[in-house]
Amino acid sequence: MNWKHALKGMTPYKPGRSIEEVIRLYGLKEVVKLASNENPYGCSPAVKEFIETDAIQYEIYPDGYASALRSKLAAKHDVSEDTLLFGNGSDEIIMVISRALLGKGTNTIMATTTFPQYAHNAKIEGAEIRQIPLRDGQHDLEGFVRAIDDETSVIWVCNPNNPTGNLLPSDTLQAFLERVPEHILVVLDEAYFEYITADAHTDSVTWLEKFPNIIILRTFSKAYGLASFRVGYAIAQPEIIANLNKVRNPFNNNSIGLAVAEKALADQAFIHQCRQVNHEQRDRFKQYATEKKLHMFDSETNFVLLAVPGDADLAAEQLLQQGFIIRSGNALGTPGYVRVTIGTEQQNSDFFAALDTLLVVEGSAK
Ligand SMILES: Cc1ncc(COP(=O)(O)O)c(C=O)c1O
């Protein structure tokens, strides 16, 4: 077959091990998944209540316009309904943006290391990928500006960044946006927005008028605890949304996903509580890293990138054997580190105890 040339040498996304698989492999009683930045507190109880009502007509196609969720989100963000686009997770929106704007003869700018789907999709579309190394875990926006030329079509800013967790200060980001030519789409991927607790952080939705070339990505997969339902959304000027709508599949969100997202959105007390407790637990990670003299990037998310002694793959494997599924930095482009989702208080205590055993072994080997 005549596969696209770009597919040669690419590999499909490799999900981490599932809880069931690890239980089976290592004969463990309990396994904690701290690998994909899901919400350890689940989701709003209103979602579970709704699902039990069985209120969805399964034989009917979903609302391809996501009308109900659209109107609630428009009200929440104080934007008009035509500024919103829905995706089967923000993953799908990344694909739609790439399909609509990238191709041979264009280039796209992103950090390295950052969320891998930007480069993955750009590669499939045949665009030139310009990856600008992080500086101290932060996007090097000066480097981004230097990389811009007439063929630049899309710039990706992951904020806070995955996998470092770093947040760009709002004034730095704003100064950058002022320097980007208006014909370039700047994607602000804010999958972890709800976890930010930094003072003086500006909600980028308030920049839509000033910077008409931005598109903001948010998701129900993280703080809202709905990763399995695949609902993400974008906010941008109506003209951008109208063009992206030409590319997306007509019924890309299913009825249950749309309905439960609406329920979860209404329960902001749950989000507030998750942000608060995540903040407290993030501080425990900071304290642990300081005590153990392990480097950790400043995180404004529900995960941390933490240095481990020795090889990160080996550390991840040893932690797996103790019942913790985490991500080795080797696969994420950050060797020497592991990315760990911040769990509940108990999960984190158990995780620290497991990591302690590795540190003891490493220390005594020296
Ligand atoms: C930065 C970032 N963007 C986008 C996504 C995709 O999220 P989803 O497709 O579940 O909305 C993730 C998931 O890990 C992420 O970390």
JSON list of C-alpha atoms in Angstrom, two decimals, residues 173-355:
[
{"chain": "A", "resi": 173, "resn": "LEU", "atom": "CA", "xyz": [3.45, 34.69, 27.61]},
{"chain": "A", "resi": 174, "resn": "GLN", "atom": "CA", "xyz": [1.63, 37.90, 26.80]},
{"chain": "A", "resi": 175, "resn": "ALA", "atom": "CA", "xyz": [4.88, 39.60, 25.71]},
{"chain": "A", "resi": 176, "resn": "PHE", "atom": "CA", "xyz": [5.51, 36.60, 23.44]},
{"chain": "A", "resi": 177, "resn": "LEU", "atom": "CA", "xyz": [2.03, 36.72, 21.88]},
{"chain": "A", "resi": 178, "resn": "GLU", "atom": "CA", "xyz": [2.62, 40.38, 21.03]},
{"chain": "A", "resi": 179, "resn": "ARG", "atom": "CA", "xyz": [5.60, 39.32, 18.88]},
{"chain": "A", "resi": 180, "resn": "VAL", "atom": "CA", "xyz": [3.89, 36.51, 16.94]},
{"chain": "A", "resi": 181, "resn": "PRO", "atom": "CA", "xyz": [2.57, 37.54, 13.49]},
{"chain": "A", "resi": 182, "resn": "GLU", "atom": "CA", "xyz": [-1.23, 37.34, 13.34]},
{"chain": "A", "resi": 183, "resn": "HIS", "atom": "CA", "xyz": [-1.40, 34.76, 10.56]},
{"chain": "A", "resi": 184, "resn": "ILE", "atom": "CA", "xyz": [0.20, 32.13, 12.83]},
{"chain": "A", "resi": 185, "resn": "LEU", "atom": "CA", "xyz": [-2.11, 30.12, 15.06]},
{"chain": "A", "resi": 186, "resn": "VAL", "atom": "CA", "xyz": [-0.79, 29.91, 18.63]},
{"chain": "A", "resi": 187, "resn": "VAL", "atom": "CA", "xyz": [-2.18, 26.93, 20.51]},
{"chain": "A", "resi": 188, "resn": "LEU", "atom": "CA", "xyz": [-2.27, 27.37, 24.29]},
{"chain": "A", "resi": 189, "resn": "ASP", "atom": "CA", "xyz": [-2.74, 23.83, 25.53]},
{"chain": "A", "resi": 190, "resn": "GLU", "atom": "CA", "xyz": [-4.05, 24.23, 29.07]},
{"chain": "A", "resi": 191, "resn": "ALA", "atom": "CA", "xyz": [-5.02, 20.65, 29.92]},
{"chain": "A", "resi": 192, "resn": "TYR", "atom": "CA", "xyz": [-4.03, 21.28, 33.57]},
{"chain": "A", "resi": 193, "resn": "PHE", "atom": "CA", "xyz": [-5.54, 24.75, 33.91]},
{"chain": "A", "resi": 194, "resn": "GLU", "atom": "CA", "xyz": [-7.84, 23.78, 36.79]},
{"chain": "A", "resi": 195, "resn": "TYR", "atom": "CA", "xyz": [-4.86, 22.77, 38.95]},
{"chain": "A", "resi": 196, "resn": "ILE", "atom": "CA", "xyz": [-3.04, 26.12, 38.75]},
{"chain": "A", "resi": 197, "resn": "THR", "atom": "CA", "xyz": [-2.73, 27.86, 42.10]},
{"chain": "A", "resi": 198, "resn": "ALA", "atom": "CA", "xyz": [0.00, 30.40, 41.25]},
{"chain": "A", "resi": 199, "resn": "ASP", "atom": "CA", "xyz": [-0.84, 33.97, 42.21]},
{"chain": "A", "resi": 200, "resn": "ALA", "atom": "CA", "xyz": [-1.27, 36.51, 39.45]},
{"chain": "A", "resi": 201, "resn": "HIS", "atom": "CA", "xyz": [-2.08, 33.97, 36.76]},
{"chain": "A", "resi": 202, "resn": "THR", "atom": "CA", "xyz": [-4.23, 35.48, 34.03]},
{"chain": "A", "resi": 203, "resn": "ASP", "atom": "CA", "xyz": [-6.94, 33.34, 32.46]},
{"chain": "A", "resi": 204, "resn": "SER", "atom": "CA", "xyz": [-5.96, 33.34, 28.78]},
{"chain": "A", "resi": 205, "resn": "VAL", "atom": "CA", "xyz": [-9.64, 33.42, 27.75]},
{"chain": "A", "resi": 206, "resn": "THR", "atom": "CA", "xyz": [-9.49, 37.15, 28.56]},
{"chain": "A", "resi": 207, "resn": "TRP", "atom": "CA", "xyz": [-6.89, 37.54, 25.76]},
{"chain": "A", "resi": 208, "resn": "LEU", "atom": "CA", "xyz": [-9.13, 36.35, 22.91]},
{"chain": "A", "resi": 209, "resn": "GLU", "atom": "CA", "xyz": [-9.92, 39.87, 21.67]},
{"chain": "A", "resi": 210, "resn": "LYS", "atom": "CA", "xyz": [-6.39, 41.18, 22.03]},
{"chain": "A", "resi": 211, "resn": "PHE", "atom": "CA", "xyz": [-4.77, 38.14, 20.38]},
{"chain": "A", "resi": 212, "resn": "PRO", "atom": "CA", "xyz": [-7.24, 36.85, 17.75]},
{"chain": "A", "resi": 213, "resn": "ASN", "atom": "CA", "xyz": [-4.73, 34.22, 16.61]},
{"chain": "A", "resi": 214, "resn": "ILE", "atom": "CA", "xyz": [-4.76, 32.14, 19.81]},
{"chain": "A", "resi": 215, "resn": "ILE", "atom": "CA", "xyz": [-6.70, 28.96, 20.46]},
{"chain": "A", "resi": 216, "resn": "ILE", "atom": "CA", "xyz": [-7.02, 27.67, 24.02]},
{"chain": "A", "resi": 217, "resn": "LEU", "atom": "CA", "xyz": [-7.37, 23.94, 24.68]},
{"chain": "A", "resi": 218, "resn": "ARG", "atom": "CA", "xyz": [-9.02, 22.62, 27.84]},
{"chain": "A", "resi": 219, "resn": "THR", "atom": "CA", "xyz": [-10.18, 19.16, 28.81]},
{"chain": "A", "resi": 220, "resn": "PHE", "atom": "CA", "xyz": [-12.56, 17.23, 31.02]},
{"chain": "A", "resi": 221, "resn": "SER", "atom": "CA", "xyz": [-9.97, 14.44, 31.32]},
{"chain": "A", "resi": 222, "resn": "LYS", "atom": "CA", "xyz": [-7.86, 15.78, 34.16]},
{"chain": "A", "resi": 223, "resn": "ALA", "atom": "CA", "xyz": [-9.32, 17.74, 37.10]},
{"chain": "A", "resi": 224, "resn": "TYR", "atom": "CA", "xyz": [-12.90, 16.92, 36.03]},
{"chain": "A", "resi": 225, "resn": "GLY", "atom": "CA", "xyz": [-11.99, 13.23, 36.28]},
{"chain": "A", "resi": 226, "resn": "LEU", "atom": "CA", "xyz": [-13.67, 12.17, 33.04]},
{"chain": "A", "resi": 227, "resn": "ALA", "atom": "CA", "xyz": [-10.72, 10.82, 31.01]},
{"chain": "A", "resi": 228, "resn": "SER", "atom": "CA", "xyz": [-12.65, 7.76, 29.87]},
{"chain": "A", "resi": 229, "resn": "PHE", "atom": "CA", "xyz": [-15.42, 9.87, 28.30]},
{"chain": "A", "resi": 230, "resn": "ARG", "atom": "CA", "xyz": [-13.10, 11.77, 25.93]},
{"chain": "A", "resi": 231, "resn": "VAL", "atom": "CA", "xyz": [-14.33, 15.36, 26.04]},
{"chain": "A", "resi": 232, "resn": "GLY", "atom": "CA", "xyz": [-12.04, 18.26, 25.31]},
{"chain": "A", "resi": 233, "resn": "TYR", "atom": "CA", "xyz": [-12.78, 21.73, 23.97]},
{"chain": "A", "resi": 234, "resn": "ALA", "atom": "CA", "xyz": [-11.15, 24.71, 22.35]},
{"chain": "A", "resi": 235, "resn": "ILE", "atom": "CA", "xyz": [-11.87, 28.42, 22.58]},
{"chain": "A", "resi": 236, "resn": "ALA", "atom": "CA", "xyz": [-10.91, 30.77, 19.75]},
{"chain": "A", "resi": 237, "resn": "GLN", "atom": "CA", "xyz": [-12.29, 33.44, 17.45]},
{"chain": "A", "resi": 238, "resn": "PRO", "atom": "CA", "xyz": [-15.37, 32.23, 15.49]},
{"chain": "A", "resi": 239, "resn": "GLU", "atom": "CA", "xyz": [-13.51, 32.29, 12.16]},
{"chain": "A", "resi": 240, "resn": "ILE", "atom": "CA", "xyz": [-10.88, 29.87, 13.48]},
{"chain": "A", "resi": 241, "resn": "ILE", "atom": "CA", "xyz": [-13.56, 27.61, 14.99]},
{"chain": "A", "resi": 242, "resn": "ALA", "atom": "CA", "xyz": [-15.57, 27.64, 11.75]},
{"chain": "A", "resi": 243, "resn": "ASN", "atom": "CA", "xyz": [-12.56, 26.42, 9.76]},
{"chain": "A", "resi": 244, "resn": "LEU", "atom": "CA", "xyz": [-11.66, 23.72, 12.26]},
{"chain": "A", "resi": 245, "resn": "ASN", "atom": "CA", "xyz": [-15.27, 22.55, 12.26]},
{"chain": "A", "resi": 246, "resn": "LYS", "atom": "CA", "xyz": [-14.84, 21.69, 8.57]},
{"chain": "A", "resi": 247, "resn": "VAL", "atom": "CA", "xyz": [-12.23, 19.14, 9.56]},
{"chain": "A", "resi": 248, "resn": "ARG", "atom": "CA", "xyz": [-13.70, 17.43, 12.62]},
{"chain": "A", "resi": 249, "resn": "ASN", "atom": "CA", "xyz": [-15.94, 14.38, 12.42]},
{"chain": "A", "resi": 250, "resn": "PRO", "atom": "CA", "xyz": [-19.66, 15.20, 12.61]},
{"chain": "A", "resi": 251, "resn": "PHE", "atom": "CA", "xyz": [-20.43, 13.19, 15.76]},
{"chain": "A", "resi": 252, "resn": "ASN", "atom": "CA", "xyz": [-17.06, 13.23, 17.44]},
{"chain": "A", "resi": 253, "resn": "ASN", "atom": "CA", "xyz": [-18.38, 13.35, 21.02]},
{"chain": "A", "resi": 254, "resn": "ASN", "atom": "CA", "xyz": [-20.75, 10.70, 22.28]},
{"chain": "A", "resi": 255, "resn": "SER", "atom": "CA", "xyz": [-23.98, 11.48, 24.11]},
{"chain": "A", "resi": 256, "resn": "ILE", "atom": "CA", "xyz": [-22.91, 10.14, 27.49]},
{"chain": "A", "resi": 257, "resn": "GLY", "atom": "CA", "xyz": [-19.64, 12.07, 27.39]},
{"chain": "A", "resi": 258, "resn": "LEU", "atom": "CA", "xyz": [-21.40, 15.34, 26.58]},
{"chain": "A", "resi": 259, "resn": "ALA", "atom": "CA", "xyz": [-24.02, 14.80, 29.27]},
{"chain": "A", "resi": 260, "resn": "VAL", "atom": "CA", "xyz": [-21.60, 13.91, 32.05]},
{"chain": "A", "resi": 261, "resn": "ALA", "atom": "CA", "xyz": [-19.29, 16.79, 31.14]},
{"chain": "A", "resi": 262, "resn": "GLU", "atom": "CA", "xyz": [-22.26, 19.09, 31.70]},
{"chain": "A", "resi": 263, "resn": "LYS", "atom": "CA", "xyz": [-22.87, 17.56, 35.13]},
{"chain": "A", "resi": 264, "resn": "ALA", "atom": "CA", "xyz": [-19.20, 17.79, 36.07]},
{"chain": "A", "resi": 265, "resn": "LEU", "atom": "CA", "xyz": [-19.00, 21.40, 34.91]},
{"chain": "A", "resi": 266, "resn": "ALA", "atom": "CA", "xyz": [-21.86, 22.34, 37.19]},
{"chain": "A", "resi": 267, "resn": "ASP", "atom": "CA", "xyz": [-20.01, 20.99, 40.23]},
{"chain": "A", "resi": 268, "resn": "GLN", "atom": "CA", "xyz": [-17.28, 23.61, 40.60]},
{"chain": "A", "resi": 269, "resn": "ALA", "atom": "CA", "xyz": [-17.08, 22.88, 44.34]},
{"chain": "A", "resi": 270, "resn": "PHE", "atom": "CA", "xyz": [-15.57, 19.48, 43.43]},
{"chain": "A", "resi": 271, "resn": "ILE", "atom": "CA", "xyz": [-12.97, 21.14, 41.18]},
{"chain": "A", "resi": 272, "resn": "HIS", "atom": "CA", "xyz": [-12.13, 23.68, 43.86]},
{"chain": "A", "resi": 273, "resn": "GLN", "atom": "CA", "xyz": [-11.65, 20.94, 46.43]},
{"chain": "A", "resi": 274, "resn": "CYS", "atom": "CA", "xyz": [-9.46, 18.85, 44.06]},
{"chain": "A", "resi": 275, "resn": "ARG", "atom": "CA", "xyz": [-7.30, 21.90, 43.28]},
{"chain": "A", "resi": 276, "resn": "GLN", "atom": "CA", "xyz": [-6.86, 22.57, 46.98]},
{"chain": "A", "resi": 277, "resn": "VAL", "atom": "CA", "xyz": [-5.98, 19.05, 48.06]},
{"chain": "A", "resi": 278, "resn": "ASN", "atom": "CA", "xyz": [-3.74, 18.56, 45.00]},
{"chain": "A", "resi": 279, "resn": "HIS", "atom": "CA", "xyz": [-1.89, 21.73, 46.00]},
{"chain": "A", "resi": 280, "resn": "GLU", "atom": "CA", "xyz": [-1.31, 20.36, 49.51]},
{"chain": "A", "resi": 281, "resn": "GLN", "atom": "CA", "xyz": [-0.10, 17.03, 48.17]},
{"chain": "A", "resi": 282, "resn": "ARG", "atom": "CA", "xyz": [2.14, 18.77, 45.62]},
{"chain": "A", "resi": 283, "resn": "ASP", "atom": "CA", "xyz": [3.80, 20.54, 48.54]},
{"chain": "A", "resi": 284, "resn": "ARG", "atom": "CA", "xyz": [4.48, 17.14, 50.10]},
{"chain": "A", "resi": 285, "resn": "PHE", "atom": "CA", "xyz": [6.29, 16.08, 46.92]},
{"chain": "A", "resi": 286, "resn": "LYS", "atom": "CA", "xyz": [8.32, 19.31, 47.07]},
{"chain": "A", "resi": 287, "resn": "GLN", "atom": "CA", "xyz": [9.22, 18.62, 50.67]},
{"chain": "A", "resi": 288, "resn": "TYR", "atom": "CA", "xyz": [10.13, 15.01, 49.90]},
{"chain": "A", "resi": 289, "resn": "ALA", "atom": "CA", "xyz": [12.32, 16.02, 46.95]},
{"chain": "A", "resi": 290, "resn": "THR", "atom": "CA", "xyz": [14.11, 18.65, 49.04]},
{"chain": "A", "resi": 291, "resn": "GLU", "atom": "CA", "xyz": [14.70, 16.24, 51.92]},
{"chain": "A", "resi": 292, "resn": "LYS", "atom": "CA", "xyz": [16.03, 13.52, 49.64]},
{"chain": "A", "resi": 293, "resn": "LYS", "atom": "CA", "xyz": [18.00, 15.99, 47.50]},
{"chain": "A", "resi": 294, "resn": "LEU", "atom": "CA", "xyz": [16.20, 14.90, 44.35]},
{"chain": "A", "resi": 295, "resn": "HIS", "atom": "CA", "xyz": [15.68, 17.55, 41.71]},
{"chain": "A", "resi": 296, "resn": "MET", "atom": "CA", "xyz": [12.03, 18.28, 40.97]},
{"chain": "A", "resi": 297, "resn": "PHE", "atom": "CA", "xyz": [10.62, 20.84, 38.54]},
{"chain": "A", "resi": 298, "resn": "ASP", "atom": "CA", "xyz": [8.20, 23.43, 39.92]},
{"chain": "A", "resi": 299, "resn": "SER", "atom": "CA", "xyz": [4.79, 22.09, 39.04]},
{"chain": "A", "resi": 300, "resn": "GLU", "atom": "CA", "xyz": [1.43, 23.82, 38.71]},
{"chain": "A", "resi": 301, "resn": "THR", "atom": "CA", "xyz": [-0.28, 20.58, 37.68]},
{"chain": "A", "resi": 302, "resn": "ASN", "atom": "CA", "xyz": [-1.33, 17.27, 39.23]},
{"chain": "A", "resi": 303, "resn": "PHE", "atom": "CA", "xyz": [1.97, 15.61, 38.37]},
{"chain": "A", "resi": 304, "resn": "VAL", "atom": "CA", "xyz": [5.65, 16.12, 39.08]},
{"chain": "A", "resi": 305, "resn": "LEU", "atom": "CA", "xyz": [8.83, 15.37, 37.19]},
{"chain": "A", "resi": 306, "resn": "LEU", "atom": "CA", "xyz": [11.18, 14.01, 39.78]},
{"chain": "A", "resi": 307, "resn": "ALA", "atom": "CA", "xyz": [14.84, 12.96, 39.44]},
{"chain": "A", "resi": 308, "resn": "VAL", "atom": "CA", "xyz": [15.63, 9.39, 40.43]},
{"chain": "A", "resi": 309, "resn": "PRO", "atom": "CA", "xyz": [18.97, 7.78, 41.10]},
{"chain": "A", "resi": 310, "resn": "GLY", "atom": "CA", "xyz": [20.29, 5.59, 38.31]},
{"chain": "A", "resi": 311, "resn": "ASP", "atom": "CA", "xyz": [18.39, 4.71, 35.18]},
{"chain": "A", "resi": 312, "resn": "ALA", "atom": "CA", "xyz": [14.78, 5.96, 35.09]},
{"chain": "A", "resi": 313, "resn": "ASP", "atom": "CA", "xyz": [13.53, 2.83, 33.27]},
{"chain": "A", "resi": 314, "resn": "LEU", "atom": "CA", "xyz": [14.97, 0.68, 36.03]},
{"chain": "A", "resi": 315, "resn": "ALA", "atom": "CA", "xyz": [13.49, 2.89, 38.74]},
{"chain": "A", "resi": 316, "resn": "ALA", "atom": "CA", "xyz": [10.08, 2.77, 37.02]},
{"chain": "A", "resi": 317, "resn": "GLU", "atom": "CA", "xyz": [10.31, -1.02, 36.78]},
{"chain": "A", "resi": 318, "resn": "GLN", "atom": "CA", "xyz": [11.25, -1.33, 40.47]},
{"chain": "A", "resi": 319, "resn": "LEU", "atom": "CA", "xyz": [8.38, 0.93, 41.46]},
{"chain": "A", "resi": 320, "resn": "LEU", "atom": "CA", "xyz": [6.06, -1.12, 39.26]},
{"chain": "A", "resi": 321, "resn": "GLN", "atom": "CA", "xyz": [7.04, -4.24, 41.14]},
{"chain": "A", "resi": 322, "resn": "GLN", "atom": "CA", "xyz": [5.98, -2.43, 44.30]},
{"chain": "A", "resi": 323, "resn": "GLY", "atom": "CA", "xyz": [2.61, -1.61, 42.80]},
{"chain": "A", "resi": 324, "resn": "PHE", "atom": "CA", "xyz": [3.11, 1.90, 41.36]},
{"chain": "A", "resi": 325, "resn": "ILE", "atom": "CA", "xyz": [2.59, 2.57, 37.68]},
{"chain": "A", "resi": 326, "resn": "ILE", "atom": "CA", "xyz": [4.47, 5.75, 36.81]},
{"chain": "A", "resi": 327, "resn": "ARG", "atom": "CA", "xyz": [6.20, 7.02, 33.63]},
{"chain": "A", "resi": 328, "resn": "SER", "atom": "CA", "xyz": [9.92, 6.75, 33.07]},
{"chain": "A", "resi": 329, "resn": "GLY", "atom": "CA", "xyz": [11.39, 9.99, 31.79]},
{"chain": "A", "resi": 330, "resn": "ASN", "atom": "CA", "xyz": [13.43, 8.00, 29.27]},
{"chain": "A", "resi": 331, "resn": "ALA", "atom": "CA", "xyz": [10.33, 7.58, 27.11]},
{"chain": "A", "resi": 332, "resn": "LEU", "atom": "CA", "xyz": [9.28, 11.21, 27.64]},
{"chain": "A", "resi": 333, "resn": "GLY", "atom": "CA", "xyz": [12.59, 12.77, 26.60]},
{"chain": "A", "resi": 334, "resn": "THR", "atom": "CA", "xyz": [13.64, 13.52, 30.18]},
{"chain": "A", "resi": 335, "resn": "PRO", "atom": "CA", "xyz": [16.11, 10.76, 31.13]},
{"chain": "A", "resi": 336, "resn": "GLY", "atom": "CA", "xyz": [17.01, 10.57, 34.80]},
{"chain": "A", "resi": 337, "resn": "TYR", "atom": "CA", "xyz": [13.49, 11.58, 35.83]},
{"chain": "A", "resi": 338, "resn": "VAL", "atom": "CA", "xyz": [10.16, 9.92, 36.42]},
{"chain": "A", "resi": 339, "resn": "ARG", "atom": "CA", "xyz": [6.79, 11.57, 35.95]},
{"chain": "A", "resi": 340, "resn": "VAL", "atom": "CA", "xyz": [4.44, 10.83, 38.79]},
{"chain": "A", "resi": 341, "resn": "THR", "atom": "CA", "xyz": [0.79, 11.80, 39.06]},
{"chain": "A", "resi": 342, "resn": "ILE", "atom": "CA", "xyz": [0.05, 13.31, 42.47]},
{"chain": "A", "resi": 343, "resn": "GLY", "atom": "CA", "xyz": [-2.21, 10.81, 44.20]},
{"chain": "A", "resi": 344, "resn": "THR", "atom": "CA", "xyz": [-4.25, 10.89, 47.38]},
{"chain": "A", "resi": 345, "resn": "GLU", "atom": "CA", "xyz": [-2.51, 11.48, 50.71]},
{"chain": "A", "resi": 346, "resn": "GLN", "atom": "CA", "xyz": [-2.29, 7.73, 51.37]},
{"chain": "A", "resi": 347, "resn": "GLN", "atom": "CA", "xyz": [-1.14, 6.88, 47.83]},
{"chain": "A", "resi": 348, "resn": "ASN", "atom": "CA", "xyz": [1.60, 9.49, 48.06]},
{"chain": "A", "resi": 349, "resn": "SER", "atom": "CA", "xyz": [2.77, 8.27, 51.47]},
{"chain": "A", "resi": 350, "resn": "ASP", "atom": "CA", "xyz": [2.97, 4.75, 50.08]},
{"chain": "A", "resi": 351, "resn": "PHE", "atom": "CA", "xyz": [4.76, 6.02, 46.99]},
{"chain": "A", "resi": 352, "resn": "PHE", "atom": "CA", "xyz": [7.38, 7.86, 49.09]},
{"chain": "A", "resi": 353, "resn": "ALA", "atom": "CA", "xyz": [7.95, 4.67, 51.10]},
{"chain": "A", "resi": 354, "resn": "ALA", "atom": "CA", "xyz": [8.44, 2.69, 47.87]},
{"chain": "A", "resi": 355, "resn": "LEU", "atom": "CA", "xyz": [10.83, 5.29, 46.45]}
]
